[in-house]
mmCIF file of N, CA and C in Angstrom:
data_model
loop_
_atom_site.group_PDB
_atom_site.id
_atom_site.type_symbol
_atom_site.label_atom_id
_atom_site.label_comp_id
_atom_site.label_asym_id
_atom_site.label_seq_id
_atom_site.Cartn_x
_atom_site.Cartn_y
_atom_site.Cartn_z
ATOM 1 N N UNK A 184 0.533 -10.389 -10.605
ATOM 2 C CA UNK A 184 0.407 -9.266 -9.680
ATOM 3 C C UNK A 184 0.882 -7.992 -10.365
ATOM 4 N N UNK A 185 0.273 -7.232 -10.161
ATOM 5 C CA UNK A 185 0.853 -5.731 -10.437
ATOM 6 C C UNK A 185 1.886 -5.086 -9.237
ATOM 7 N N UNK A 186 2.793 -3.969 -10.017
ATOM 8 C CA UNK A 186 3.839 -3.637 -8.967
ATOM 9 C C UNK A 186 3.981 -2.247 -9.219
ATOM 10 N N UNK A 187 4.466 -1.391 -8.733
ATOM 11 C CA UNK A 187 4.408 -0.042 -9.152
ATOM 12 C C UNK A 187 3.612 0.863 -9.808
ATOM 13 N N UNK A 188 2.251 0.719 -9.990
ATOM 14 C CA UNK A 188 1.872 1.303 -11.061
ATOM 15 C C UNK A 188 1.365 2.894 -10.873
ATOM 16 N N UNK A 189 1.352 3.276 -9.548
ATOM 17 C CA UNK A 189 0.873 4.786 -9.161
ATOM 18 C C UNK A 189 1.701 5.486 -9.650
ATOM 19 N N UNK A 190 1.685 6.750 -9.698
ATOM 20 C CA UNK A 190 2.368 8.263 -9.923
ATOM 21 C C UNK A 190 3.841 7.862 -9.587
ATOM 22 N N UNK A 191 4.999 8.305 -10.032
ATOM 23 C CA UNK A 191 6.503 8.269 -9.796
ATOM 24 C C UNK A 191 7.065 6.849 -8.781
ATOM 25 N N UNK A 192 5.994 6.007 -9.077
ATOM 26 C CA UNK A 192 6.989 4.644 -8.212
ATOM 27 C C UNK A 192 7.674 4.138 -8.905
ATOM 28 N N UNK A 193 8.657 3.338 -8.592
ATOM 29 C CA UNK A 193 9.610 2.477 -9.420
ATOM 30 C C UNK A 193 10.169 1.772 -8.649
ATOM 31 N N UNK A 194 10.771 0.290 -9.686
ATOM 32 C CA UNK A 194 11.398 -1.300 -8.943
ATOM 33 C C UNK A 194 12.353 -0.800 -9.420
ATOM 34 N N UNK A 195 13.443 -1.410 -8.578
ATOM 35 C CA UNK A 195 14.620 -1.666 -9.093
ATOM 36 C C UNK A 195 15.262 -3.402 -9.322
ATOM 37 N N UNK A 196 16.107 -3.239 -10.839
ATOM 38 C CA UNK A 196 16.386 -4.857 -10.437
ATOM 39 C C UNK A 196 17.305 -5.245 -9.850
ATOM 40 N N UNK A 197 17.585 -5.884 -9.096
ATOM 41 C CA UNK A 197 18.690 -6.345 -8.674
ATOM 42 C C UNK A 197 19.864 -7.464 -9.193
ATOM 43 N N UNK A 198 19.407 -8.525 -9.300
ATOM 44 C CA UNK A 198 19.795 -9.358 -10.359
ATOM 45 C C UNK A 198 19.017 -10.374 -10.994
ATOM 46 N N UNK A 199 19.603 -11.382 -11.460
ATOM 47 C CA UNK A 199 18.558 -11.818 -12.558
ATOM 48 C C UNK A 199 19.263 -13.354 -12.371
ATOM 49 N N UNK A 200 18.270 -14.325 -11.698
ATOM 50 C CA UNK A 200 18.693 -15.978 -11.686
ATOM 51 C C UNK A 200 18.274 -16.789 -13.238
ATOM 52 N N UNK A 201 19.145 -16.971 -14.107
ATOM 53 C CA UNK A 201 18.723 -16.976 -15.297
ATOM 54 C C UNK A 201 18.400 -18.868 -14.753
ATOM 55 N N UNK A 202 18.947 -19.739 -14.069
ATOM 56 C CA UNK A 202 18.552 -21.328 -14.480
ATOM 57 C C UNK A 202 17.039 -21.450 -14.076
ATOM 58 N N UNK A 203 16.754 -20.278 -12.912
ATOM 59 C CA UNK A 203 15.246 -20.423 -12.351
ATOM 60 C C UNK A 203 14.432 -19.665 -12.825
ATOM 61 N N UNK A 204 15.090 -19.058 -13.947
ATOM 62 C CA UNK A 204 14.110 -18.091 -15.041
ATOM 63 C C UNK A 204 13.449 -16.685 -13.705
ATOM 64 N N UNK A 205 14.010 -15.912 -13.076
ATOM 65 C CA UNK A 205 13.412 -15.166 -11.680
ATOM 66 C C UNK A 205 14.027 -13.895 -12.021
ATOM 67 N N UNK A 206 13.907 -12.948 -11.745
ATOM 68 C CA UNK A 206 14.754 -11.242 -11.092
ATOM 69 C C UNK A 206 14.427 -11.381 -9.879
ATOM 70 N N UNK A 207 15.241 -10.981 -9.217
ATOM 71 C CA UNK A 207 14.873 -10.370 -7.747
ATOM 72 C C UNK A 207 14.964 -8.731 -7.909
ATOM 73 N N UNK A 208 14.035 -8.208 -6.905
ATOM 74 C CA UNK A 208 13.577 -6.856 -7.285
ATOM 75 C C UNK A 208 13.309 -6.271 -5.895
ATOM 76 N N UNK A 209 13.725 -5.028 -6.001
ATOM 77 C CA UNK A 209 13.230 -4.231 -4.793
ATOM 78 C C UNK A 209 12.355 -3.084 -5.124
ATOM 79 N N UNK A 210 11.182 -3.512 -4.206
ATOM 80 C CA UNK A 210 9.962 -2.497 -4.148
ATOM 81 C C UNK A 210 10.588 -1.351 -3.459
ATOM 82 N N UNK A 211 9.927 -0.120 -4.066
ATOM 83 C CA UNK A 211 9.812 1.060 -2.629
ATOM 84 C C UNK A 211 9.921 0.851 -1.408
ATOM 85 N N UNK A 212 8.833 -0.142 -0.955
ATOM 86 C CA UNK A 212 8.835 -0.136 0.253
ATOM 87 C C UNK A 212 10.256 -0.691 1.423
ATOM 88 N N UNK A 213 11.022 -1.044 0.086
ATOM 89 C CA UNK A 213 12.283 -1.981 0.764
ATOM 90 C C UNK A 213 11.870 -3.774 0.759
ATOM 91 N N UNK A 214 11.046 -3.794 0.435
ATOM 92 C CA UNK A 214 10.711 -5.509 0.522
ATOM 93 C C UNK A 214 11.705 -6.301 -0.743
ATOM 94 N N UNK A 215 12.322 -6.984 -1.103
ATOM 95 C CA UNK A 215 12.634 -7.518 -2.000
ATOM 96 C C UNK A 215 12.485 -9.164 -2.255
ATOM 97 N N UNK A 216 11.663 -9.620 -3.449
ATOM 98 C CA UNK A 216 11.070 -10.511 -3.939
ATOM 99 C C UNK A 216 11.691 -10.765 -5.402
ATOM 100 N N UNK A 217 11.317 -12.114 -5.779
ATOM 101 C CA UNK A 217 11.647 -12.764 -7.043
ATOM 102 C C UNK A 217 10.164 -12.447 -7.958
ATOM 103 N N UNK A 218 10.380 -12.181 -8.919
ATOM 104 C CA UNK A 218 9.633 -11.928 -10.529
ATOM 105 C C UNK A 218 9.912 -12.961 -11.555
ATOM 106 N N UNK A 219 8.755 -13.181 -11.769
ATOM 107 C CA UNK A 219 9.275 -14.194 -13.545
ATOM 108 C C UNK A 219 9.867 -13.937 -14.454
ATOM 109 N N UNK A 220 10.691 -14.039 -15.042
ATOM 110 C CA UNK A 220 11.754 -13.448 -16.065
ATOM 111 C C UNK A 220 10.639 -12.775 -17.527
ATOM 112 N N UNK A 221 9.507 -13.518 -17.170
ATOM 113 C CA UNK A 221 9.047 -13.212 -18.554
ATOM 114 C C UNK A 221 7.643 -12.693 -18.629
ATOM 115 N N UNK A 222 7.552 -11.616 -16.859
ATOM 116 C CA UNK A 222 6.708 -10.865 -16.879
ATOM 117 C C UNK A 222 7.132 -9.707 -17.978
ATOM 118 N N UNK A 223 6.539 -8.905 -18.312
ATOM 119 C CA UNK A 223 6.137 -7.590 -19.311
ATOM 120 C C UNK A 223 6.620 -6.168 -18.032
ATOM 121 N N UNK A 224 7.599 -5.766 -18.474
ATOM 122 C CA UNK A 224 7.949 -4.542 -17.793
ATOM 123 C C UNK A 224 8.234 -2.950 -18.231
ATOM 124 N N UNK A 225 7.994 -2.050 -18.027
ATOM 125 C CA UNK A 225 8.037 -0.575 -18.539
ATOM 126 C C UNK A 225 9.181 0.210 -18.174
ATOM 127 N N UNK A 226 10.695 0.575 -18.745
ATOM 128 C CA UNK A 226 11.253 0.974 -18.307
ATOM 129 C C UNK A 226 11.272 2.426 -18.000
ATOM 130 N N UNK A 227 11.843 2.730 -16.489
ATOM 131 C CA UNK A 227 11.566 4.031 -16.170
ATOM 132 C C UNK A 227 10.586 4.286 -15.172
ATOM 133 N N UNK A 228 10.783 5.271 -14.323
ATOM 134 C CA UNK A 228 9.609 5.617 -13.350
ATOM 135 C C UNK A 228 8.219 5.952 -13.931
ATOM 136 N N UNK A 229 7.539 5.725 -13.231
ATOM 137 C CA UNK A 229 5.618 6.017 -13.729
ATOM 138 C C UNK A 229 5.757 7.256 -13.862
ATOM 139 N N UNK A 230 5.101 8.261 -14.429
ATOM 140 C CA UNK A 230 5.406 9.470 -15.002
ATOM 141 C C UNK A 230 4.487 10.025 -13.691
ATOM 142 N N UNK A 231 4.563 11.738 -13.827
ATOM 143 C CA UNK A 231 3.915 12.588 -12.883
ATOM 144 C C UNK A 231 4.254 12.399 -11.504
ATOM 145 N N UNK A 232 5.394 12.232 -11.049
ATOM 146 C CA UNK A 232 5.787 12.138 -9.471
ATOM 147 C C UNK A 232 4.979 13.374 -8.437
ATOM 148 N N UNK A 233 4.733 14.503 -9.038
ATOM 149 C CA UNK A 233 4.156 15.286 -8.399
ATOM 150 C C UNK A 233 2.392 15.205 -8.266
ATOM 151 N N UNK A 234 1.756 14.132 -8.545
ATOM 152 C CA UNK A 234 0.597 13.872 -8.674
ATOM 153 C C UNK A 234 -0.363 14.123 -7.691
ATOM 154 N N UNK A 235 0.734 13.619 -6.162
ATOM 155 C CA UNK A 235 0.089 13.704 -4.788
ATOM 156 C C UNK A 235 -0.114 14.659 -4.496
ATOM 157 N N UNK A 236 0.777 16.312 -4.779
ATOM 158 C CA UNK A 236 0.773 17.638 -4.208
ATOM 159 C C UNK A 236 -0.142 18.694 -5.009
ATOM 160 N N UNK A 237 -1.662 17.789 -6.120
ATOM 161 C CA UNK A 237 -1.774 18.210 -6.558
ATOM 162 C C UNK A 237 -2.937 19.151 -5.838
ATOM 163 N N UNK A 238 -3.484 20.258 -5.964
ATOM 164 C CA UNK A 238 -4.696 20.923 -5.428
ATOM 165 C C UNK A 238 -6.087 20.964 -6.110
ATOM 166 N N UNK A 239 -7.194 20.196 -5.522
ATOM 167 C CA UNK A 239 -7.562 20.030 -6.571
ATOM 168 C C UNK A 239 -8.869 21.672 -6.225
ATOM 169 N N UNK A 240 -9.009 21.986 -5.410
ATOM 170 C CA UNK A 240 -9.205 23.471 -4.791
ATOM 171 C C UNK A 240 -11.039 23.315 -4.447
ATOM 172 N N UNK A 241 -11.721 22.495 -4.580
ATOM 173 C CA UNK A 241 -13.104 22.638 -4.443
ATOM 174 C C UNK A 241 -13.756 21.354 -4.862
ATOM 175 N N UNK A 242 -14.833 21.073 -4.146
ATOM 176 C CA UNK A 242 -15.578 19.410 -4.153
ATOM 177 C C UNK A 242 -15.837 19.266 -5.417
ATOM 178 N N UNK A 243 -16.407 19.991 -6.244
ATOM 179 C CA UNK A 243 -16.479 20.108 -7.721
ATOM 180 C C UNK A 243 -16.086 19.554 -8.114
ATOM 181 N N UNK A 244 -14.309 19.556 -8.189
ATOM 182 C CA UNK A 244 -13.637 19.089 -8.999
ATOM 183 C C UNK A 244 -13.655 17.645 -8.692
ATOM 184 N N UNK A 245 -12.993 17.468 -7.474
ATOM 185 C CA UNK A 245 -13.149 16.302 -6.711
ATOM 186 C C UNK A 245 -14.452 15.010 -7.617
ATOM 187 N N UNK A 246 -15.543 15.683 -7.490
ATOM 188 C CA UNK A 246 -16.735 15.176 -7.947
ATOM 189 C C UNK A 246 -16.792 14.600 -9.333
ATOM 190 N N UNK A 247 -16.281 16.106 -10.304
ATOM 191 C CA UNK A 247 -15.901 15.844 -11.437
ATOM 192 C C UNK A 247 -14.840 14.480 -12.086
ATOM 193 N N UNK A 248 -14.104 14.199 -10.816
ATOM 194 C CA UNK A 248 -12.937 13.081 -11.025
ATOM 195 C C UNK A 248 -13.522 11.698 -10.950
ATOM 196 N N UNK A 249 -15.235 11.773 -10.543
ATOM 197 C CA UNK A 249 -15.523 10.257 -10.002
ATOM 198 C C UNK A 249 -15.711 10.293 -8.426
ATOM 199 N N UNK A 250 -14.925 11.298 -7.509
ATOM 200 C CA UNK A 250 -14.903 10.627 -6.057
ATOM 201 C C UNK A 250 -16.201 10.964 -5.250
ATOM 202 N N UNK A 251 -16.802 10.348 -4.539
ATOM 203 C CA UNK A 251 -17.886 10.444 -3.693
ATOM 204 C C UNK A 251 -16.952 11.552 -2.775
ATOM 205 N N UNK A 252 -18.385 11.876 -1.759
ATOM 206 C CA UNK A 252 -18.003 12.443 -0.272
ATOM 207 C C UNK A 252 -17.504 11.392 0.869
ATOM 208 N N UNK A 253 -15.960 12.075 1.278
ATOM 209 C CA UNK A 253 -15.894 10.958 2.287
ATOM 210 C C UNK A 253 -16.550 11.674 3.904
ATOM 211 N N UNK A 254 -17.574 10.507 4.714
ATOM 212 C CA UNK A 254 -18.450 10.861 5.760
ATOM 213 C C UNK A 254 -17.859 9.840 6.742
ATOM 214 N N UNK A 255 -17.450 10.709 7.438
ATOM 215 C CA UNK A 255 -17.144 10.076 8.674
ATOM 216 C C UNK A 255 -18.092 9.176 9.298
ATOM 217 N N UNK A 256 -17.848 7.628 9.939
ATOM 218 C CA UNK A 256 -18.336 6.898 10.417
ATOM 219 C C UNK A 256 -19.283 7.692 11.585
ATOM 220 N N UNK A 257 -18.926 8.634 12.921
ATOM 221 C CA UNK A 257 -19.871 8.644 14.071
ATOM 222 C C UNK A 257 -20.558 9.777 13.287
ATOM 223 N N UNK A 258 -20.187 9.976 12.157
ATOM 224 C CA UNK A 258 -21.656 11.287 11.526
ATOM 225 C C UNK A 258 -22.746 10.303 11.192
ATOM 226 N N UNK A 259 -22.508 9.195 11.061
ATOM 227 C CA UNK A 259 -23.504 8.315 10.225
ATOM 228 C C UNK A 259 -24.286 7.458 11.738
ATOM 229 N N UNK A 260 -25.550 7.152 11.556
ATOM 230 C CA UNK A 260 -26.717 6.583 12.306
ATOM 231 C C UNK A 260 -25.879 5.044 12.513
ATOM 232 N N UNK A 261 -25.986 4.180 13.632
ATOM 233 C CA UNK A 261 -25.888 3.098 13.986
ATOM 234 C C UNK A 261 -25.988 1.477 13.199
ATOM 235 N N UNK A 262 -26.832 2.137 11.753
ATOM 236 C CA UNK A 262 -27.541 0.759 11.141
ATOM 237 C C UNK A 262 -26.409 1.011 10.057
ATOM 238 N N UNK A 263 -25.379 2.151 9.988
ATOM 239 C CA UNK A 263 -24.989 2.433 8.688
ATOM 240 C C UNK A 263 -23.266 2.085 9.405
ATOM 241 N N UNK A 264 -23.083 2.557 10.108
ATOM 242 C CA UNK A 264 -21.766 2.106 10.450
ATOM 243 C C UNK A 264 -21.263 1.612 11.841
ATOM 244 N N UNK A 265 -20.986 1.188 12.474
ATOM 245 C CA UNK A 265 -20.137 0.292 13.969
ATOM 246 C C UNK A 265 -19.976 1.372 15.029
ATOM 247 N N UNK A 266 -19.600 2.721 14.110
ATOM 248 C CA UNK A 266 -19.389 3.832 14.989
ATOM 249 C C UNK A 266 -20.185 4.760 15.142
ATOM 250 N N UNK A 267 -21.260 5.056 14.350
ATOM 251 C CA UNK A 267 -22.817 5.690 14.220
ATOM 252 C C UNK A 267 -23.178 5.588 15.908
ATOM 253 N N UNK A 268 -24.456 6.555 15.751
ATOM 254 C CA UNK A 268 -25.173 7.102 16.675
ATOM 255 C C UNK A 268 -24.685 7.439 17.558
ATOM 256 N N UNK A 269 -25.410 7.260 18.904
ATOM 257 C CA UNK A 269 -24.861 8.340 20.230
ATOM 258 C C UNK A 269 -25.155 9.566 20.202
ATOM 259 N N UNK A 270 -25.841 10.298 21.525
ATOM 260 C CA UNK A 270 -26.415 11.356 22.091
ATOM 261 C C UNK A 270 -25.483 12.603 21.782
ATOM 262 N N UNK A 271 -26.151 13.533 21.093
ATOM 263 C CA UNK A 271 -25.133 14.757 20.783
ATOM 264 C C UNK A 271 -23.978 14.289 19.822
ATOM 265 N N UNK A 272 -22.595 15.203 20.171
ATOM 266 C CA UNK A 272 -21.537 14.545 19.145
ATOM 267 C C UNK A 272 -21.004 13.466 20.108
ATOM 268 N N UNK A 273 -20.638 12.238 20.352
ATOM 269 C CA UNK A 273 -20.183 11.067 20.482
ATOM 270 C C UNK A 273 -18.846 10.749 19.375
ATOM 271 N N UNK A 274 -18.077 10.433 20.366
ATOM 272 C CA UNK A 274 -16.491 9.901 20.030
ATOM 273 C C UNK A 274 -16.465 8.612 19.398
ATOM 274 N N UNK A 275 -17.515 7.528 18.889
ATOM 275 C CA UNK A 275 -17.381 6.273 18.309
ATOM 276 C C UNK A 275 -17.501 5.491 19.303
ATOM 277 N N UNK A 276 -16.842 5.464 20.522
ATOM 278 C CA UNK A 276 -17.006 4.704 21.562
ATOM 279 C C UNK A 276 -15.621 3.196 21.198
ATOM 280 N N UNK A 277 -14.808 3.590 19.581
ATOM 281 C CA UNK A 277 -13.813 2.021 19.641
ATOM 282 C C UNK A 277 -13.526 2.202 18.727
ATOM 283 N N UNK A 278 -12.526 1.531 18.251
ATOM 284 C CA UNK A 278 -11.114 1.932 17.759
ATOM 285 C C UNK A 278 -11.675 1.873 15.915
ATOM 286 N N UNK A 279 -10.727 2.656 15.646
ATOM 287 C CA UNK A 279 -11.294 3.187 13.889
ATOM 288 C C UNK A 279 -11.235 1.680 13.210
ATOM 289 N N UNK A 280 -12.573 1.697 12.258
ATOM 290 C CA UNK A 280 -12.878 0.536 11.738
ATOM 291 C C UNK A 280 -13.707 0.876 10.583
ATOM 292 N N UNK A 281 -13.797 0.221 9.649
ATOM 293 C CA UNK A 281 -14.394 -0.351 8.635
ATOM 294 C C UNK A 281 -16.201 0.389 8.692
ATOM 295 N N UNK A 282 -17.049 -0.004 7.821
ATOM 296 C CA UNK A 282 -18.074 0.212 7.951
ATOM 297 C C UNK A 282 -18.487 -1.002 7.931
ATOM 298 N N UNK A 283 -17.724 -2.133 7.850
ATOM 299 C CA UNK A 283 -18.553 -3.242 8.242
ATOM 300 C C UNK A 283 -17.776 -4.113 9.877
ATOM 301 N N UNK A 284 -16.672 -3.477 9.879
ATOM 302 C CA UNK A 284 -16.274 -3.566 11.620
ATOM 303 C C UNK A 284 -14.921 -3.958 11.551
ATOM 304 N N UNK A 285 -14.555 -4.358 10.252
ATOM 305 C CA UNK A 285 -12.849 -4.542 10.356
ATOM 306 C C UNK A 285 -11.941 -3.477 11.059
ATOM 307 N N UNK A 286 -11.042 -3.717 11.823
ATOM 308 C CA UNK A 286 -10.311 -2.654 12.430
ATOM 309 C C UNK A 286 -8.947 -2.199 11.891
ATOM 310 N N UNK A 287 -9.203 -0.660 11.400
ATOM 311 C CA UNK A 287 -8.085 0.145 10.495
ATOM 312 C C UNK A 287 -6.817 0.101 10.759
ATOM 313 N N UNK A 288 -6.877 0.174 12.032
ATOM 314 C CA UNK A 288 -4.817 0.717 12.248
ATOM 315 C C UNK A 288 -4.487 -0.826 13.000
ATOM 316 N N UNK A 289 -3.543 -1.172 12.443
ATOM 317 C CA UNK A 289 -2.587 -2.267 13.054
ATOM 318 C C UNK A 289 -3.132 -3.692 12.923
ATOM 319 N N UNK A 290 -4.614 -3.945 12.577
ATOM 320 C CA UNK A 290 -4.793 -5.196 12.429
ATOM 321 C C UNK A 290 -4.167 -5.928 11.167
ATOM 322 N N UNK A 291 -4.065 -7.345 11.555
ATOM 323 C CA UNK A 291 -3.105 -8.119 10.354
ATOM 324 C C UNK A 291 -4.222 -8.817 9.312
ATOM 325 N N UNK A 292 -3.685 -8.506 8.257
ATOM 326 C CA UNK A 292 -5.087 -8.716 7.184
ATOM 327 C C UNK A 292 -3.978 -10.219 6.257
ATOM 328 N N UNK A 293 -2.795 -10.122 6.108
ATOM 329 C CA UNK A 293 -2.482 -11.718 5.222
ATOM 330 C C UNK A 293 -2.372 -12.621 6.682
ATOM 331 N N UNK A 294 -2.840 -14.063 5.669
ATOM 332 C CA UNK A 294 -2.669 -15.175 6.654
ATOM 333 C C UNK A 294 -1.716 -15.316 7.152
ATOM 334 N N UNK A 295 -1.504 -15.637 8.570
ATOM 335 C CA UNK A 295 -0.039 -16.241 9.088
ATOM 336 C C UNK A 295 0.286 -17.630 8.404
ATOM 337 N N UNK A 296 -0.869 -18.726 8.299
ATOM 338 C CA UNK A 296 0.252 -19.933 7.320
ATOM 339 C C UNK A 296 0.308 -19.745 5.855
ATOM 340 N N UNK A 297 -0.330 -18.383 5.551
ATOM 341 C CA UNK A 297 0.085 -18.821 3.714
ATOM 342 C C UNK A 297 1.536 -18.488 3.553
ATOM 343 N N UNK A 298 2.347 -19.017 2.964
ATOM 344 C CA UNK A 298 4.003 -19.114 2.493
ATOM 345 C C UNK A 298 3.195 -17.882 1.722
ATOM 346 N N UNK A 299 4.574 -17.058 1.473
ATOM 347 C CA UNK A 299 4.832 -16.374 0.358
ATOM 348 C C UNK A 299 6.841 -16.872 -0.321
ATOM 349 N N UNK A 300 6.658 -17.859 -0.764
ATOM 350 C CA UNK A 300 7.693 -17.928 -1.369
ATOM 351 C C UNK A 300 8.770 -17.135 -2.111
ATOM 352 N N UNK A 301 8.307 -16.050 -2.995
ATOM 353 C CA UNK A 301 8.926 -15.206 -3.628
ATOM 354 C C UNK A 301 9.385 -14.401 -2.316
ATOM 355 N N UNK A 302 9.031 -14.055 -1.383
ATOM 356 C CA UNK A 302 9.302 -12.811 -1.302
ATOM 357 C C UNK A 302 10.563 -13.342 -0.254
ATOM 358 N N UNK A 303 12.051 -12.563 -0.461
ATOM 359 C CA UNK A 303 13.212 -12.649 -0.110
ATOM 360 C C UNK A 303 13.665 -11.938 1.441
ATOM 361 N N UNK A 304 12.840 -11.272 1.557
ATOM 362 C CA UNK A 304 13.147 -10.176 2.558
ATOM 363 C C UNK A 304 12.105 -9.214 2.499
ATOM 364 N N UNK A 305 11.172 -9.382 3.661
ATOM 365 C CA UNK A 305 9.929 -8.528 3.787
ATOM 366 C C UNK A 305 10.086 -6.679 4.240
ATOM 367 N N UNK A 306 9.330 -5.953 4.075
ATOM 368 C CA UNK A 306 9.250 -4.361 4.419
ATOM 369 C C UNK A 306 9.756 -4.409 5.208
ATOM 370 N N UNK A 307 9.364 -4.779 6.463
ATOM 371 C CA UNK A 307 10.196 -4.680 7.899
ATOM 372 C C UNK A 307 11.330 -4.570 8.295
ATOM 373 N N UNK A 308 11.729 -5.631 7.706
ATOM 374 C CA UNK A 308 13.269 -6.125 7.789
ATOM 375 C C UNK A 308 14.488 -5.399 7.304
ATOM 376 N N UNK A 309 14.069 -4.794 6.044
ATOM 377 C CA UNK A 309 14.478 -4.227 5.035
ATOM 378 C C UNK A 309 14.384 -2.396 5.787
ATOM 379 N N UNK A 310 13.411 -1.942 6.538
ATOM 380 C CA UNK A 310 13.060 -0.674 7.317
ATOM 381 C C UNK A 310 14.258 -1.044 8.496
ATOM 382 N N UNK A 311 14.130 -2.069 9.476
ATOM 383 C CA UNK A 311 15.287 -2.155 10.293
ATOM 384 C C UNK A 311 16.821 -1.995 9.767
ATOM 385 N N UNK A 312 17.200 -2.634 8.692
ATOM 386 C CA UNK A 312 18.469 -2.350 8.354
ATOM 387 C C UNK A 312 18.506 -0.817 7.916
ATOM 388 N N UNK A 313 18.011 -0.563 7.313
ATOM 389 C CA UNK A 313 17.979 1.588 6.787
ATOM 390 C C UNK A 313 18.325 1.596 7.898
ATOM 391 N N UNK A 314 17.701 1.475 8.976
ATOM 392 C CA UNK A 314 17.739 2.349 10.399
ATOM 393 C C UNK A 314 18.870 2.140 10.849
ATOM 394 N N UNK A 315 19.266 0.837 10.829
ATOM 395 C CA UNK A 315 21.082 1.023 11.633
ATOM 396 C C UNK A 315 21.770 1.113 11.022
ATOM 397 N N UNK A 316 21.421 1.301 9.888
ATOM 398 C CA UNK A 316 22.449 1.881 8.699
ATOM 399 C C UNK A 316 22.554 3.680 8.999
ATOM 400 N N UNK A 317 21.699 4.035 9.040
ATOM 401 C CA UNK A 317 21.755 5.549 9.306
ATOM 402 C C UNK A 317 22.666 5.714 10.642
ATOM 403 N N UNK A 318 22.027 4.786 11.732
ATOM 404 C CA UNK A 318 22.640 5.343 13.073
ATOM 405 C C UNK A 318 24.013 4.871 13.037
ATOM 406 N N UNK A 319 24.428 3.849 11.860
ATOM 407 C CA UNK A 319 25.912 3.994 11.958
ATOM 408 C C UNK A 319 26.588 2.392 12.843
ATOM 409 N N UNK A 320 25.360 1.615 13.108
ATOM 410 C CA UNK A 320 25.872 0.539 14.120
ATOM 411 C C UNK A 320 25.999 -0.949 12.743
#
């Protein structure tokens, strides 16, 4: 698996189980998981942290980079996307989705029975403690 590799992310290690050959590591996101001792690692943050705030000022450029136009689903005809067509401008008629109908916000995309073994303590969990850590309880 790959881990960090965008603009200014970085793991941290935490410690290192040398009999089970593992690191345990914390992602950004707060999740913390075990690594193979003898994955290949880059020390230091990914360079260019400011990558996201960049401007790129006109489609041109945009274009120039590789990226298509992004077109909103109810701009597009019925055969092309879930949310297409409808009389005049039309609202989609259902909840933001995919162009082939998967639904964007909140649906659960990993299996509920696949184990993930490595992983020690998921995003969530790891977001709840910050939080009562801040409020002090």
């Amino acid at each position: 698996a790959h881990f960090a590799r965008s603009a200014g992310t970085y793991i941290t290690v935490l410690d290192k189980v040398m009999k089970e050959d593992y690191a345990l590591v914390r992602l950004q996101s707060g999740e913390k998981r075990y690594i193979p001792l003898d994955c290949l690692a880059t020390v230091g943050p990914v360079s260019n942290p400011l990558h996201k705030i960049q401007k790129l000022g006109k489609a041109g450029r945009k274009r120039h980079l590789g990226r298509r136009p992004h077109v909103r689903g109810v701009a597009m005809n019925p055969i092309d996307h879930p949310m297409g067509g409808g009389e005049g401008r039309s609202s989609g008629g259902r909840p933001s989705c995919s162009p082939t109908g998967v639904i964007a916000k909140g649906f659960k995309t990993r299996k509920k029975k696949k184990p993930a073994p490595l992983v020690v303590e998921t995003r969530k969990v790891a977001q709840v403690k910050i939080k009562l850590a801040k409020s002090g309880k």
